[in-house]
XYZ file of C-alpha atoms in Angstrom:
209
model
C 101.640 -84.532 124.884
C 97.912 -83.740 126.571
C 99.540 -81.927 129.023
C 101.757 -79.507 126.556
C 98.165 -79.610 124.193
C 96.189 -78.063 127.096
C 98.925 -75.843 127.769
C 99.027 -74.460 124.577
C 95.398 -74.061 124.838
C 95.868 -72.200 127.265
C 98.556 -69.995 126.281
C 96.225 -69.117 123.208
C 92.881 -68.741 125.119
C 95.170 -66.016 127.551
C 96.894 -64.549 124.470
C 92.563 -63.753 122.867
C 91.858 -62.842 125.638
C 94.372 -59.816 126.195
C 93.665 -59.345 122.364
C 89.964 -58.484 122.863
C 90.884 -56.641 125.511
C 93.075 -54.423 124.279
C 90.576 -54.617 121.579
C 87.837 -53.273 123.440
C 89.988 -50.445 125.285
C 91.091 -48.848 121.835
C 87.367 -48.871 120.836
C 86.433 -47.124 124.447
C 89.545 -45.032 123.968
C 88.017 -43.950 120.109
C 84.365 -43.462 121.861
C 85.627 -41.007 124.582
C 87.665 -39.235 121.845
C 84.459 -38.978 119.949
C 82.425 -37.721 122.803
C 84.866 -35.192 123.408
C 84.849 -33.935 119.456
C 81.804 -33.720 119.552
C 81.295 -31.420 122.713
C 84.311 -29.512 121.131
C 81.909 -28.656 118.082
C 78.700 -28.085 120.290
C 80.406 -25.621 122.342
C 80.942 -22.318 120.663
C 76.830 -22.780 119.348
C 76.163 -22.920 123.272
C 78.202 -20.063 123.341
C 76.695 -18.423 121.181
C 73.162 -19.066 122.505
C 73.936 -17.965 125.950
C 75.668 -14.580 124.233
C 72.203 -14.452 122.963
C 70.675 -14.621 126.033
C 72.438 -12.788 128.109
C 71.927 -9.746 125.254
C 68.392 -10.362 125.220
C 68.619 -10.091 128.949
C 70.273 -6.728 128.956
C 67.761 -5.365 126.840
C 65.171 -6.174 128.577
C 66.566 -4.672 131.602
C 67.897 -1.378 130.826
C 64.010 -0.872 128.828
C 62.576 -1.452 132.288
C 64.782 0.931 134.005
C 63.924 3.851 130.716
C 60.362 3.299 130.983
C 60.356 2.902 134.623
C 62.370 6.987 134.425
C 59.798 8.087 132.193
C 57.128 7.481 133.866
C 58.472 8.918 136.965
C 59.223 12.254 134.793
C 56.497 12.462 133.378
C 54.422 11.933 136.660
C 56.845 14.807 138.515
C 55.954 16.754 135.200
C 52.175 16.414 135.672
C 52.414 16.879 139.641
C 54.126 20.415 138.986
C 51.479 21.550 136.373
C 48.669 20.496 138.657
C 50.757 22.757 141.289
C 50.985 25.510 138.952
C 47.180 25.316 137.833
C 45.882 24.970 141.405
C 48.164 28.285 142.743
C 47.089 30.012 139.631
C 43.320 29.458 140.431
C 43.981 30.696 143.850
C 45.361 33.790 142.716
C 42.119 34.387 140.943
C 39.523 33.414 142.654
C 40.672 35.399 146.022
C 41.134 38.490 143.477
C 37.749 38.080 142.220
C 36.716 37.808 145.579
C 38.565 40.685 146.989
C 36.982 42.594 144.022
C 33.574 41.961 145.233
C 34.496 42.927 148.984
C 35.528 46.434 147.892
C 32.414 47.378 146.157
C 29.717 45.418 147.837
C 29.035 47.618 151.327
C 25.623 48.002 152.789
C 25.208 50.473 155.230
C 23.190 49.129 157.463
C 26.171 45.999 157.416
C 28.647 48.362 157.033
C 31.247 47.236 160.062
C 30.909 43.620 158.982
C 31.566 44.360 155.337
C 34.389 46.046 156.321
C 35.809 43.300 158.105
C 35.521 40.763 155.412
C 37.921 43.164 153.607
C 40.461 43.252 156.358
C 40.335 39.553 156.717
C 41.250 39.227 153.373
C 44.198 41.745 153.174
C 47.472 41.900 153.641
C 50.534 43.697 153.742
C 50.241 47.171 152.688
C 46.865 47.456 151.727
C 45.852 45.925 155.327
C 47.943 48.844 156.423
C 46.467 51.428 154.750
C 43.232 50.506 154.955
C 41.953 49.771 158.397
C 43.484 53.221 159.214
C 40.433 54.436 156.885
C 37.753 52.092 157.670
C 36.512 53.942 160.232
C 36.052 57.243 158.119
C 34.828 55.499 155.202
C 31.837 52.986 157.243
C 30.799 56.566 158.815
C 30.147 57.875 155.345
C 28.431 55.421 154.221
C 26.049 55.281 157.195
C 25.703 58.869 156.787
C 24.587 58.396 152.830
C 22.761 55.085 153.516
C 25.245 53.714 150.581
C 24.540 50.216 149.329
C 26.524 49.158 146.502
C 26.913 45.631 144.829
C 29.973 44.528 143.077
C 29.364 41.756 140.006
C 33.093 40.711 138.614
C 32.522 40.559 134.491
C 36.165 39.513 133.431
C 39.577 38.650 135.395
C 42.790 37.251 134.284
C 46.500 36.655 135.880
C 48.458 39.549 134.695
C 51.683 38.044 136.164
C 52.599 35.106 138.360
C 56.134 34.543 140.296
C 56.343 31.802 142.871
C 54.084 33.281 146.032
C 52.854 36.272 144.311
C 50.788 37.313 141.596
C 49.287 40.050 139.312
C 45.463 39.818 138.420
C 43.390 42.639 136.732
C 39.780 42.429 137.610
C 36.798 44.187 135.909
C 33.678 44.889 138.094
C 30.121 46.235 137.206
C 29.369 48.469 140.493
C 25.515 49.003 141.069
C 25.100 52.217 143.634
C 21.524 53.465 145.486
C 21.947 56.089 147.796
C 19.507 57.006 150.274
C 16.060 58.134 148.593
C 17.773 58.958 145.553
C 17.120 57.291 142.188
C 19.451 53.891 141.822
C 22.168 55.184 139.226
C 23.713 53.293 136.445
C 26.173 50.700 136.561
C 29.947 51.501 136.972
C 32.469 49.851 135.114
C 35.610 49.510 137.357
C 39.016 47.975 136.785
C 41.881 47.012 139.479
C 44.933 45.598 139.410
C 45.529 43.409 142.538
C 48.432 41.984 144.021
C 47.695 38.926 145.877
C 50.866 37.738 148.301
C 50.407 33.860 149.513
C 50.196 33.300 153.150
C 50.724 30.024 154.388
C 47.770 27.975 152.803
C 46.079 31.360 151.448
C 46.073 34.077 149.550
C 45.352 37.599 150.897
C 45.207 41.389 148.554
C 48.233 43.031 149.476
C 48.114 46.040 147.092
C 44.940 47.852 145.057
C 45.283 49.992 142.174
C 42.142 51.385 140.105
C 43.280 51.313 136.927
C 41.246 52.982 133.641
């Protein structure tokens, strides 16, 4: 009888343990389902946050690219403007000096004065002036003439690439031999300039009213 009771108790104990195991398994399954449900509920939010971050990153990248492009464009425009200004100043400076050279001749230094004119000349003007320079020097020396030119005004009339046309106004003071000093004369010259390498030279000269 005692054996039957012990066996019965063992069976009851095994049954109870089995029930506990089933209950624990069910509880674990429920917990797993709850976690999966929570994960599914958080998923749209995570996607939204990731999407917002991607958009922000893309916008930031676009801003950087635009800023770099704009900076490069403005820098290039500034460089171009500076180049144009430098070229204009070169033409203007050469025209002013060329006008001074043409109107400043001292009979005692006529040869070097004429050479200075030729050094700043090119093209047709160089060819024509070099042919006439020697007779001109002889006349200046015979008359013991001395003239000094001063630029009173100068401006670029037109400019295209390596060429420019400059209008120069000059006041010229002339003395000759023992004659009294003459009143200054006002001359105006239209000068064509041609760029030669890093320099610019006078390619043509016209006296204008």
